[in-house]
Amino acid sequence: MKHLSPIVCLVSLLSTFVLSYHLVVGATVQTSSGAITGHAARNRTEVSEYLGIPYAQPPTGGLRFAAPQTYNSSQAFNASTYSPDCPQMGLTVPPLKYPGQTPQFASIIEDFAGGRGNAQSEDCLTLNVWTKSTESQQKKGVLLWIHGGKFTLGDTNTPFYQGQYLVDSQDIVFVSINYRLNIFGFSGAPGLTQNVGLLDQRKAIEWVRDNIASFGGDPARISIMGQSAGGSAVDYYSYTYLDDPIVAGLISHSGTALSFTPNTPEFSRSSFLTAASSLGCEGSNVLACMRSQDFQAVLNASAKVKPLPSAALAQPVFHPTVDNITVFEDYRALSAAGAFAKIPYLAGNTNNEDGFYRLSARSQNITLTPSQWALWDLEGFTCATSTTAADRAKAEVSMWRYRYFGDWPNLRLYPGSGAYHGCDLHMVFGGAEDVTGLPNTDFETWTTEYMMGAWGSFVNDPVNGLSEELFWPEYNATDYEADFDALGGSSKLVRTYSSNECNTAQQILPAAASKGFKVVLGVWPDTEASFNADTAALQSALTSEMLPQVYAITVGSEALYRASLTAQQLLSSIQSVQKMFPTVKVGTADSWNKYADGTADPLIEGGVKLLLVNAFAYWQGQQVSNATATYLDDLQQAFGHIQEIAGSVDAIEIWNGESGWPSDGGTDYGSAQAGTQNAQTFFSKAICAALDWGFNVFYFEAFDEPWKPASKGLDGSSADETHWGAFTSDRNAKFPLTC
């Protein structure tokens, strides 16, 4: 649940055959593909691993480019090895390089982008199953994985996607699948069924429905999960199989139906014929000719077809094509209309998706400015995920959304790669150490355990698991309007901290307009990436219709107090934003002592017109009986120094930018004791006194945020910040907000 206070993105079985503690690891199970014998997983020997199980007939000969056909067998099958990868040109041919790349760079890219040198074959429509014997007779939730790779590359035979660690940690069954890629899965061939790679995914899901009980899974609790193109495939699936979804839950990492633009039928047809012509396949026999060619020849021919011109990264030539059966022309309209299966959905993206995409851009001699990269991230991932989530929530679908910020030493690609595209998968699969050969940090291990637990909770109970077990609130597209309704009797002005995080600017401004509020929007200038992302979000959101709802923009929040920027650097950032939005007041917020001690003087002398002064007697460890005097003295010192430097404050708008007190459920700090009664006392005495003196005040914060991390005070010790709201998380006022 998102609120107006500082926003933290969260990141919410055995039917006919029973697995129990009596079952031997890797025991033979009966399926429609035969009697399947597995083995113990390499690093988790209590987990049974079944590899390379066929789920459809080999798509060779006359079945090349055709929809998948059912495979049945009564023969014994030793599921001891992965099948070959589906034909593809790996991203790492030739190997990618990047300035400052880390020692683990090559292994990460090879394992993620199909550069491991695995054998390839069209006989690749297989899946892998991991399960664990338990004493419980209860069926297990099932998670089916769809890999990414732009629909042109990728596989399951990689340390990135092994299910052994997740299954060992969580009481679920895990399945990963291969599906046809590039021209073999998305041929565009005239007269044929399109998007057979997506139909492969459906065929695999049907196989799992029909057979997973033999592995201890519940066919009524199958969730499908994908990343990047796989995440988009998961979302595509919800539109294609609106009335017959089979699955009970959806999980998309860094990709939805709104993330990528499908091909037009005309372009796909032309591309197929161009590839065919290069092999001498033309005229009425073009299809038969293409089916007679060696798969490597077809793959090589397809690689020579030029993509459509693009100002940024070109999309692959052979990827999903609009047929309005499996892939639709206008997903934005369909999403807004709620034309999707009403299935619980967990979706999110990483904070710095382009940290990975910069590699392929450099290899193609494509140069984008930081602002262009930020906008690219917004359009393809952050906004696509946000819009998808908002439309699901409006349709009353259980929806959870996350934003992943992890930047771990052993997973770093190069300095500044940040939380790049795909790095969050290690937290779900648990394979970071296998991929890199480097140890996790303690906090990285904790994060892995947390995310494994969250995803496992969702799989076992897609409707309630995240909310009931992890207290992760559902995403609610109407939260801002409900927030404004709750606040309406106390204020008509609110402040946010980042315009990009959780797509704040795009979502809060329309709600503010509908409820008669104005908003102070925020920009984080601490890093180039955060500054560019926030300013790009502002440029997108501040349309002529929405501009009247913006009271001001603050650049930074306690940047001087945290020493993340010098005053001159902060001033430069403020001036840059002011140039972008000349009709909007632009300023900053910082701690009272940074104004009082002269640290902020360059801002005052530089003509900044809006200064927010934060003052917390609580963080100074004061008893509530002394808090009012301390708070007012802080403000007096800051305001007095500003006036001394400026000569007059007539041209400077000065507010108390933050102040408040934690209520019941909070933690004590020094002599400052948390509690609702103390919070009410501080409000009625200190805040009301400041208002009586003529100061405008932003009360910190509007609503409780139970998921929020701890903060540090002046002495460096930490204290909880989950119960600082004037309202509870369900929008009930804790005490009268009147003076």
XYZ file of C-alpha atoms in Angstrom:
739
model
C 0.000 0.000 0.000
C 1.546 3.269 -1.012
C 1.071 6.449 0.940
C 2.023 10.072 0.816
C 4.827 9.697 3.297
C 8.347 8.679 2.196
C 7.752 5.837 -0.196
C 9.471 2.495 0.156
C 8.726 0.028 -2.627
C 8.436 -3.506 -1.509
C 10.353 -4.041 -2.989
C 2.363 -9.592 -0.908
C -0.477 -32.013 -3.872
C -0.629 -34.964 -3.733
C -3.754 -36.382 -5.409
C -3.380 -39.829 -6.968
C 0.249 -40.190 -5.894
C 1.539 -38.997 -2.535
C 5.116 -37.979 -1.875
C 6.086 -38.657 1.679
C 9.142 -39.350 3.722
C 8.942 -42.969 2.511
C 9.737 -41.956 -1.090
C 13.323 -42.354 -2.217
C 14.937 -39.237 -3.659
C 14.770 -39.379 -7.457
C 12.181 -42.176 -7.424
C 10.466 -43.146 -10.677
C 7.124 -41.426 -11.258
C 4.473 -42.139 -13.886
C 3.623 -39.377 -16.358
C 2.142 -39.017 -19.827
C 5.741 -38.788 -21.055
C 6.610 -42.174 -19.564
C 8.057 -43.508 -16.339
C 10.445 -40.744 -15.276
C 13.423 -41.497 -13.042
C 15.273 -38.648 -11.380
C 18.212 -38.215 -9.042
C 19.357 -36.148 -6.092
C 20.148 -32.522 -6.821
C 23.865 -31.823 -6.735
C 23.995 -29.342 -3.855
C 20.722 -30.181 -2.092
C 20.691 -33.956 -1.908
C 17.249 -34.172 -0.279
C 15.775 -32.528 -3.373
C 14.758 -34.735 -6.311
C 15.776 -33.412 -9.716
C 14.191 -34.554 -12.994
C 15.804 -33.088 -16.116
C 14.970 -32.950 -19.807
C 11.435 -34.406 -19.714
C 9.709 -34.072 -23.126
C 6.377 -32.233 -22.970
C 5.703 -32.003 -26.736
C 6.775 -33.783 -29.879
C 10.108 -32.661 -31.345
C 9.261 -29.726 -33.666
C 11.345 -31.002 -36.548
C 10.650 -31.711 -40.208
C 7.034 -30.902 -40.964
C 6.522 -29.634 -37.397
C 9.137 -26.876 -37.748
C 7.361 -23.494 -37.347
C 4.126 -25.367 -36.434
C 2.108 -25.330 -33.216
C 3.374 -27.854 -30.643
C 1.938 -31.349 -30.760
C 1.116 -33.542 -27.781
C 3.751 -36.080 -26.774
C 2.767 -39.372 -25.149
C 4.987 -42.261 -24.160
C 4.872 -45.322 -21.941
C 8.619 -45.846 -22.099
C 11.015 -45.423 -19.224
C 12.922 -42.133 -19.262
C 16.084 -41.404 -17.310
C 15.809 -37.696 -16.448
C 19.486 -37.329 -15.637
C 20.574 -34.520 -17.970
C 19.246 -31.329 -19.448
C 18.112 -31.457 -23.055
C 19.954 -29.379 -25.652
C 19.061 -25.700 -25.804
C 16.621 -24.525 -28.433
C 18.511 -23.053 -31.443
C 19.770 -19.527 -30.796
C 22.541 -17.028 -31.290
C 23.841 -16.245 -27.796
C 24.246 -12.643 -26.733
C 27.877 -13.369 -25.923
C 28.914 -14.135 -29.515
C 31.299 -12.331 -29.676
C 31.914 -11.930 -25.912
C 30.683 -8.670 -24.404
C 33.174 -6.368 -22.742
C 32.743 -3.237 -20.656
C 35.130 -0.713 -19.060
C 35.957 -1.608 -15.480
C 34.270 -4.986 -15.698
C 34.619 -7.124 -12.587
C 36.253 -10.573 -12.436
C 32.795 -12.176 -12.223
C 31.477 -10.223 -15.237
C 32.072 -12.986 -17.785
C 30.518 -15.793 -15.763
C 27.402 -13.740 -14.986
C 26.852 -12.752 -18.607
C 27.556 -16.234 -19.963
C 25.153 -17.899 -17.531
C 22.468 -15.256 -18.049
C 22.659 -14.663 -21.796
C 23.111 -18.054 -23.380
C 26.858 -18.044 -23.834
C 27.780 -21.277 -22.047
C 28.308 -23.306 -25.214
C 25.496 -25.791 -24.524
C 24.521 -28.186 -27.290
C 21.586 -27.031 -29.431
C 18.815 -28.948 -31.154
C 15.270 -28.409 -32.340
C 14.381 -31.386 -30.154
C 14.332 -29.080 -27.156
C 10.726 -28.916 -25.937
C 11.473 -30.253 -22.502
C 10.994 -29.301 -18.890
C 12.731 -29.907 -15.581
C 11.183 -30.618 -12.190
C 12.538 -30.174 -8.665
C 10.607 -31.494 -5.687
C 11.304 -32.515 -2.126
C 9.879 -35.373 -0.100
C 8.096 -34.360 3.085
C 6.146 -36.122 5.782
C 3.154 -33.946 4.968
C 0.345 -35.442 2.890
C -0.612 -31.959 1.712
C -0.220 -31.000 -1.916
C 2.382 -28.384 -2.770
C 2.059 -25.200 -4.747
C 3.801 -25.294 -8.128
C 5.989 -22.617 -9.715
C 6.679 -22.824 -13.463
C 9.559 -20.722 -14.786
C 9.689 -19.041 -18.229
C 13.155 -17.679 -18.995
C 13.833 -14.349 -20.675
C 16.155 -13.398 -23.514
C 14.144 -11.164 -25.866
C 12.399 -14.308 -27.192
C 15.618 -14.965 -29.127
C 17.945 -16.651 -26.633
C 18.014 -18.295 -23.227
C 17.690 -21.750 -21.723
C 17.138 -23.692 -18.522
C 20.574 -25.334 -18.356
C 22.244 -22.603 -16.340
C 23.093 -22.024 -12.662
C 20.848 -18.958 -12.851
C 17.620 -20.967 -12.931
C 18.179 -24.180 -10.989
C 15.320 -25.013 -8.661
C 17.215 -26.959 -6.005
C 17.746 -24.112 -3.531
C 14.239 -22.673 -3.781
C 12.605 -26.086 -3.390
C 14.852 -26.960 -0.458
C 13.907 -23.689 1.230
C 10.205 -23.566 0.379
C 7.487 -26.212 0.356
C 6.823 -26.017 -3.394
C 7.465 -27.912 -6.631
C 9.507 -26.030 -9.230
C 9.388 -26.494 -13.009
C 11.491 -24.794 -15.689
C 10.754 -25.060 -19.403
C 12.428 -24.620 -22.763
C 10.413 -23.087 -25.591
C 11.196 -22.240 -29.194
C 12.979 -18.954 -29.835
C 13.675 -16.476 -32.642
C 12.603 -17.616 -36.123
C 11.718 -21.108 -34.875
C 9.262 -19.821 -32.284
C 8.205 -16.570 -33.947
C 8.620 -17.158 -37.660
C 6.084 -14.765 -39.148
C 5.691 -17.331 -41.940
C 2.638 -16.588 -44.089
C -0.261 -18.979 -43.668
C 1.007 -20.547 -40.450
C 0.005 -20.285 -36.822
C 1.974 -17.437 -35.273
C 3.852 -17.219 -31.977
C 4.343 -20.951 -31.576
C 6.960 -20.216 -28.912
C 4.144 -18.899 -26.732
C 2.038 -21.939 -27.617
C 4.941 -24.093 -26.422
C 4.584 -22.418 -23.036
C 0.886 -23.250 -22.926
C 1.604 -26.859 -23.889
C 4.095 -27.097 -21.009
C 1.537 -25.665 -18.591
C -0.997 -28.258 -19.749
C 1.590 -30.997 -19.167
C 2.212 -29.717 -15.662
C -1.523 -29.606 -14.939
C -1.889 -33.217 -16.056
C 1.244 -34.669 -14.449
C 2.507 -32.571 -11.558
C 0.555 -34.509 -8.933
C 2.990 -37.366 -9.542
C 5.746 -35.078 -8.247
C 3.738 -33.920 -5.231
C 2.355 -30.760 -6.814
C -1.163 -29.384 -6.733
C -2.529 -28.879 -10.277
C -4.972 -26.335 -8.870
C -2.130 -24.160 -7.529
C 0.199 -23.578 -10.462
C 1.839 -20.154 -10.689
C 3.871 -19.085 -13.707
C 6.870 -16.793 -13.370
C 9.093 -15.144 -15.943
C 11.718 -12.450 -16.279
C 12.168 -9.867 -19.048
C 10.666 -11.490 -22.166
C 9.520 -14.269 -19.851
C 7.784 -11.696 -17.660
C 6.032 -10.317 -20.724
C 5.066 -13.861 -21.731
C 3.443 -14.345 -18.332
C 1.369 -11.213 -18.877
C 0.581 -12.122 -22.505
C -0.730 -15.429 -21.198
C -3.300 -13.694 -18.997
C -4.858 -12.028 -22.048
C -4.667 -15.033 -24.372
C -6.244 -17.466 -21.921
C -8.672 -15.096 -20.297
C -11.360 -17.767 -19.942
C -9.159 -20.835 -19.403
C -5.988 -19.791 -17.583
C -5.270 -23.102 -15.788
C -2.837 -21.223 -13.537
C -3.619 -19.662 -10.164
C -0.891 -17.006 -9.932
C 1.342 -14.814 -12.097
C 4.813 -13.413 -11.345
C 6.614 -11.017 -13.693
C 10.168 -9.805 -13.149
C 11.125 -6.802 -15.302
C 8.621 -7.289 -18.064
C 4.890 -7.042 -18.749
C 2.757 -6.897 -21.880
C 3.395 -3.141 -21.885
C 7.190 -3.443 -21.877
C 7.910 -4.362 -25.478
C 6.261 -3.641 -28.827
C 5.214 -6.736 -30.818
C 5.919 -6.997 -34.523
C 3.292 -6.154 -37.082
C 2.189 -9.101 -39.245
C 3.582 -7.314 -42.286
C 7.059 -6.886 -40.827
C 7.201 -10.470 -39.571
C 6.071 -11.858 -42.930
C 8.621 -9.739 -44.780
C 11.391 -10.793 -42.399
C 10.621 -14.484 -42.843
C 10.612 -14.185 -46.616
C 13.881 -12.245 -46.532
C 15.548 -14.994 -44.513
C 14.055 -17.641 -46.796
C 15.230 -15.862 -49.929
C 18.810 -15.844 -48.678
C 18.597 -19.656 -48.566
C 17.093 -19.883 -52.038
C 13.628 -20.646 -50.682
C 11.037 -18.710 -52.674
C 7.686 -19.044 -54.368
C 5.029 -21.617 -53.552
C 7.539 -24.043 -52.038
C 9.046 -21.563 -49.613
C 7.724 -23.322 -46.493
C 8.751 -26.811 -47.578
C 12.159 -25.475 -48.548
C 12.648 -23.774 -45.186
C 11.631 -26.952 -43.380
C 14.208 -28.935 -45.312
C 17.130 -26.719 -44.326
C 19.570 -27.508 -41.547
C 18.524 -25.574 -38.443
C 21.874 -23.797 -38.249
C 21.460 -22.525 -41.807
C 18.012 -21.162 -40.952
C 19.370 -19.566 -37.793
C 22.250 -17.935 -39.666
C 19.906 -16.615 -42.350
C 17.567 -15.134 -39.761
C 20.470 -13.367 -38.053
C 21.183 -11.426 -41.254
C 17.718 -9.833 -41.446
C 17.959 -6.213 -40.359
C 15.814 -4.944 -37.483
C 13.618 -1.898 -37.713
C 15.436 1.430 -37.174
C 15.536 2.498 -33.547
C 16.894 5.517 -31.696
C 17.768 3.262 -28.781
C 18.273 -0.496 -28.602
C 16.798 -2.306 -31.586
C 14.249 -5.024 -30.908
C 14.977 -8.491 -32.278
C 13.559 -9.203 -35.722
C 11.920 -12.510 -34.832
C 9.835 -12.075 -31.719
C 6.078 -12.028 -30.929
C 3.821 -10.926 -33.764
C 0.375 -9.379 -33.484
C -2.217 -11.955 -34.531
C -4.938 -10.904 -32.062
C -5.105 -14.516 -30.899
C -1.985 -15.050 -28.815
C -0.552 -11.524 -29.094
C -2.709 -8.423 -29.317
C -2.303 -5.068 -30.981
C -3.153 -2.692 -28.129
C -2.315 -4.043 -24.703
C -2.688 -0.624 -23.146
C -6.356 -0.505 -24.121
C -6.926 -4.116 -23.105
C -5.232 -3.538 -19.769
C -7.308 -0.438 -19.054
C -10.444 -2.395 -19.961
C -9.532 -5.244 -17.622
C -9.478 -7.783 -20.463
C -7.189 -10.210 -18.636
C -7.648 -13.285 -16.485
C -8.411 -12.179 -12.936
C -5.480 -13.995 -11.343
C -3.339 -12.796 -8.390
C -0.243 -11.076 -9.709
C 3.188 -10.229 -8.262
C 5.250 -7.919 -10.481
C 8.275 -5.688 -10.157
C 11.515 -4.500 -11.648
C 15.048 -3.611 -10.659
C 16.148 -0.092 -9.861
C 18.748 0.150 -12.626
C 17.594 -2.066 -15.494
C 19.903 -0.321 -17.949
C 22.949 -1.447 -15.971
C 22.727 -4.634 -18.036
C 21.475 -3.181 -21.312
C 24.391 -0.774 -21.512
C 26.548 -3.788 -22.382
C 24.750 -4.619 -25.616
C 24.364 -0.922 -26.429
C 28.120 -0.480 -26.260
C 28.702 -3.553 -28.419
C 26.417 -1.976 -31.052
C 28.083 1.451 -30.768
C 24.862 2.938 -29.405
C 25.340 5.886 -27.068
C 22.510 7.203 -24.929
C 22.633 10.118 -22.514
C 21.892 9.437 -18.840
C 18.489 11.076 -19.294
C 17.730 8.837 -22.259
C 18.667 5.755 -20.274
C 16.499 6.925 -17.380
C 13.551 7.483 -19.698
C 14.175 4.096 -21.320
C 14.031 2.438 -17.900
C 10.830 4.271 -17.082
C 8.992 3.421 -20.264
C 10.068 -0.201 -20.558
C 10.015 -1.265 -16.945
C 8.996 1.111 -14.147
C 5.983 2.671 -15.829
C 5.037 -0.535 -17.627
C 4.981 -2.384 -14.315
C 3.215 0.452 -12.528
C 0.481 0.721 -15.147
C 0.020 -3.036 -15.220
C -0.281 -3.087 -11.439
C -2.685 -0.145 -11.352
C -4.992 -1.688 -13.935
C -5.005 -5.016 -12.087
C -5.813 -3.284 -8.827
C -8.631 -1.296 -10.431
C -10.069 -4.589 -11.659
C -9.969 -5.839 -8.039
C -7.270 -8.404 -8.776
C -4.969 -9.212 -5.851
C -1.811 -7.380 -6.890
C 1.599 -6.936 -5.288
C 4.424 -4.823 -6.632
C 8.109 -4.597 -5.721
C 11.182 -2.568 -6.664
C 14.547 -4.283 -6.205
C 17.595 -2.210 -5.134
C 20.187 -4.874 -4.286
C 23.750 -4.086 -5.396
C 25.988 -6.836 -4.027
C 29.789 -7.029 -4.441
C 29.783 -10.564 -5.854
C 27.104 -9.729 -8.447
C 28.442 -6.359 -9.607
C 29.209 -6.183 -13.343
C 31.194 -2.935 -13.279
C 31.310 0.162 -11.054
C 27.843 1.693 -11.123
C 26.024 -1.300 -12.622
C 23.672 -1.120 -9.647
C 20.536 -3.250 -9.436
C 20.693 -4.227 -13.095
C 18.318 -6.250 -15.252
C 18.149 -9.828 -13.980
C 20.147 -9.478 -10.775
C 17.050 -9.920 -8.601
C 16.685 -13.502 -9.839
C 19.560 -14.617 -7.607
C 17.459 -13.691 -4.592
C 14.714 -16.081 -5.720
C 16.812 -18.933 -7.127
C 19.640 -18.648 -4.601
C 22.376 -19.349 -7.130
C 24.575 -16.252 -6.804
C 27.534 -18.142 -5.373
C 27.260 -20.866 -8.035
C 27.233 -18.286 -10.825
C 30.067 -16.103 -9.570
C 32.154 -18.412 -7.398
C 32.161 -15.628 -4.792
C 30.520 -15.663 -1.353
C 27.379 -13.747 -0.501
C 27.410 -11.062 2.146
C 25.360 -11.791 5.264
C 22.714 -9.274 4.251
C 22.636 -10.708 0.735
C 21.948 -14.130 2.228
C 19.221 -12.649 4.416
C 17.643 -10.935 1.402
C 17.731 -14.209 -0.522
C 15.973 -15.998 2.316
C 13.385 -13.234 2.553
C 12.572 -13.200 -1.158
C 12.506 -16.987 -1.372
C 10.030 -16.948 1.494
C 7.903 -14.261 -0.123
C 7.763 -15.993 -3.491
C 7.077 -19.334 -1.793
C 4.230 -17.801 0.193
C 2.713 -16.445 -3.000
C 2.980 -19.797 -4.793
C 1.359 -21.735 -1.967
C -1.413 -19.170 -1.536
C -1.584 -16.627 -4.373
C -4.576 -14.850 -2.864
C -3.481 -14.387 0.741
C 0.068 -15.688 1.180
C 1.970 -12.420 0.896
C -0.496 -10.395 2.938
C -1.075 -12.874 5.745
C 2.401 -14.382 6.106
C 4.590 -11.372 5.294
C 2.158 -8.506 5.966
C 2.874 -7.241 2.476
C -0.117 -5.055 1.579
C -1.805 -5.399 -1.772
C -1.114 -2.732 -4.358
C -4.084 -0.408 -4.590
C -4.408 1.994 -7.506
C -6.838 4.149 -5.531
C -4.545 4.534 -2.525
C -3.721 8.153 -3.262
C -7.358 9.142 -3.568
C -8.160 7.303 -0.352
C -5.175 9.003 1.296
C -6.440 12.399 0.199
C -9.909 11.610 1.510
C -8.401 10.794 4.908
C -6.257 13.950 4.924
C -8.851 16.298 3.525
C -9.937 17.644 6.884
C -6.379 18.477 7.925
C -4.512 19.672 4.831
C -4.678 20.305 1.104
C -0.920 20.087 0.530
C 1.291 16.997 0.678
C 4.947 16.286 0.053
C 6.586 13.274 -1.616
C 10.263 12.367 -1.847
C 10.903 10.839 -5.263
C 9.017 11.375 -8.485
C 10.246 8.151 -10.058
C 9.981 5.676 -7.206
C 6.777 3.670 -7.552
C 5.821 5.977 -10.427
C 4.796 8.563 -7.840
C 4.469 11.646 -10.016
C 2.418 9.885 -12.681
C -0.037 8.524 -10.142
C -0.317 11.160 -7.450
C -1.034 14.181 -9.644
C -4.308 12.928 -11.181
C -5.488 11.885 -7.720
C -4.528 15.308 -6.350
C -6.471 16.995 -9.130
C -9.559 14.928 -8.407
C -9.416 15.704 -4.676
C -8.345 19.356 -4.767
C -4.803 18.874 -3.415
C -1.446 20.322 -4.392
C 1.780 18.350 -4.200
C 5.439 19.039 -3.481
C 7.286 16.574 -5.699
C 10.813 15.354 -5.071
C 14.073 14.723 -6.898
C 16.919 12.654 -5.428
C 20.184 14.257 -6.625
C 22.532 11.946 -4.714
C 23.532 9.982 -7.814
C 23.381 10.765 -11.495
C 21.061 7.802 -12.012
C 18.551 8.901 -9.361
C 18.623 12.518 -10.536
C 18.042 11.519 -14.151
C 15.299 9.056 -13.261
C 13.398 11.591 -11.166
C 13.713 14.457 -13.636
C 12.658 12.141 -16.468
C 9.622 11.133 -14.420
C 8.779 14.806 -13.846
C 9.109 15.643 -17.519
C 6.727 12.826 -18.329
C 4.191 13.624 -15.607
C 4.095 17.439 -15.634
C 1.715 17.905 -18.528
C -0.131 21.196 -18.934
C -3.139 19.573 -17.254
C -1.169 18.367 -14.235
C 1.159 21.343 -13.735
C -1.395 23.308 -11.646
C -1.327 20.524 -9.041
C 2.401 21.050 -8.380
C 3.115 23.424 -5.505
C 6.892 23.010 -5.676
C 9.765 20.614 -6.353
C 12.362 19.797 -3.714
C 15.774 18.615 -4.878
C 17.265 16.417 -2.184
C 16.184 15.516 1.308
C 18.909 16.111 3.908
C 21.642 15.762 1.285
C 23.858 18.119 3.313
C 23.110 16.372 6.601
C 24.019 13.009 5.061
C 27.029 14.581 3.288
C 26.001 12.957 0.023
C 26.493 16.307 -1.758
C 28.282 19.564 -1.078
C 26.226 22.739 -0.992
C 27.645 23.779 -4.365
C 26.735 20.433 -5.911
C 23.248 20.638 -4.463
C 22.846 24.208 -5.722
C 23.843 23.108 -9.206
C 21.213 20.361 -9.145
C 18.553 22.779 -7.929
C 19.420 25.236 -10.677
C 19.258 22.471 -13.290
C 15.769 21.491 -12.185
C 14.697 25.135 -12.071
C 15.744 25.502 -15.723
C 13.684 22.457 -16.643
C 10.599 23.823 -14.880
C 10.903 27.623 -14.863
C 7.333 28.245 -13.656
C 7.610 25.962 -10.614
C 9.186 26.820 -7.268
C 12.286 24.677 -6.741
C 14.200 24.260 -3.487
C 15.472 21.680 -1.040
C 14.979 20.238 2.433
C 17.677 19.721 5.040
C 18.305 19.444 8.743
C 18.001 22.633 10.813
C 21.639 22.468 11.958
C 22.931 22.580 8.357
C 21.201 25.920 7.947
C 22.267 27.174 11.378
C 25.956 26.275 11.030
C 26.387 27.837 7.592
C 26.700 24.629 5.567
C 23.734 25.672 3.441
C 24.908 29.267 2.900
C 25.681 28.727 -0.821
C 22.018 27.848 -1.325
C 20.869 31.043 0.344
C 23.425 33.147 -1.505
C 22.610 31.328 -4.746
C 19.039 32.557 -4.717
C 17.178 29.339 -3.888
C 13.607 30.421 -3.241
C 12.265 27.496 -1.191
C 14.033 26.114 1.889
C 12.495 23.392 4.033
C 13.978 23.087 7.519
C 13.698 19.677 9.201
C 13.696 19.610 13.000
C 13.167 16.529 15.190
C 13.444 16.821 18.941
C 12.936 13.049 19.020
C 16.118 12.413 17.021
C 17.923 14.669 19.490
C 16.860 12.263 22.235
C 14.703 14.802 24.091
C 11.988 13.926 26.564
C 8.590 15.007 25.332
C 8.429 17.523 28.178
C 11.431 19.335 26.680
C 10.639 18.604 23.038
C 8.670 21.767 22.294
C 11.427 24.082 23.509
C 14.083 22.111 21.627
C 12.051 22.042 18.413
C 11.245 25.751 18.432
C 14.847 26.643 19.281
C 16.044 24.560 16.320
C 13.708 26.421 13.988
C 14.694 29.768 15.460
C 18.412 29.103 14.919
C 17.904 27.998 11.331
C 15.507 30.798 10.407
C 17.685 33.384 12.117
C 20.802 32.376 10.208
C 18.948 32.291 6.896
C 17.689 35.809 7.544
C 21.174 36.965 8.539
C 22.732 35.692 5.310
C 19.893 36.757 3.037
C 19.402 40.137 4.680
C 15.688 39.557 4.337
C 13.521 36.497 4.056
C 10.852 38.217 2.021
C 12.128 36.560 -1.165
C 12.652 33.130 0.422
C 9.831 30.784 1.313
C 10.797 28.877 4.472
C 8.883 25.948 5.917
C 9.402 23.385 8.623
C 10.003 20.545 6.182
C 9.645 17.628 8.610
C 8.834 17.092 12.240
C 6.943 14.480 14.192
C 7.019 11.847 16.916
C 6.642 8.041 16.812
C 3.487 6.561 18.299
C 2.688 3.197 19.878
C 4.746 0.494 18.183
C 7.726 2.774 17.632
C 11.030 2.598 19.485
C 12.597 4.925 22.023
C 15.658 6.997 21.163
C 17.766 8.327 24.002
C 15.374 9.986 26.427
C 12.714 10.306 23.724
C 9.973 7.777 24.344
C 7.707 6.577 21.558
C 3.981 6.448 22.185
C 0.732 7.784 20.820
C 0.153 9.990 23.856
C 3.601 11.561 23.459
C 2.996 12.015 19.731
C -0.261 13.793 20.484
C 1.467 15.960 23.091
C 4.197 16.920 20.642
C 1.650 17.792 17.985
C -0.604 19.841 20.232
C 2.234 21.741 21.900
C 5.173 21.917 19.460
C 3.510 21.778 16.039
C 0.660 24.011 17.093
C 3.139 26.499 18.585
C 5.068 26.650 15.312
C 1.851 27.238 13.406
C 0.895 29.941 15.894
C 4.292 31.594 15.275
C 3.445 31.701 11.582
C 5.557 28.751 10.415
C 4.133 26.340 7.861
C 4.784 22.725 8.829
C 4.952 19.374 7.050
C 4.121 16.736 9.641
C 6.224 13.592 9.300
C 4.550 11.467 8.305
C 1.043 11.060 6.993
C 0.591 7.300 7.447
C 2.307 4.440 9.237
C 4.520 2.278 7.024
C 5.004 -1.083 8.786
C 7.437 -2.272 6.098
C 9.807 0.682 6.381
C 13.486 0.157 7.399
C 15.060 1.755 10.455
C 16.780 5.164 10.409
C 19.793 6.532 12.261
C 19.942 9.503 14.597
C 22.702 11.970 15.423
C 24.616 9.476 17.559
C 24.563 6.830 14.817
C 22.210 4.426 16.584
C 19.111 3.145 14.804
C 15.451 3.418 15.640
C 12.266 2.178 14.059
C 10.398 4.435 11.599
C 7.330 2.298 10.984
C 4.915 4.097 13.337
C 5.471 7.792 12.708
C 2.195 8.394 10.923
C -0.463 10.796 12.095
C -2.731 8.097 10.688
C -2.506 4.329 10.933
C -1.727 2.381 7.769
C -5.463 1.836 7.294
C -6.015 5.624 7.464
C -7.436 6.101 10.945
C -6.293 9.260 12.735
C -4.394 8.499 15.943
C -5.277 11.777 17.627
C -7.006 15.062 16.751
C -5.035 16.976 14.115
C -6.310 20.371 15.182
C -4.822 23.185 17.226
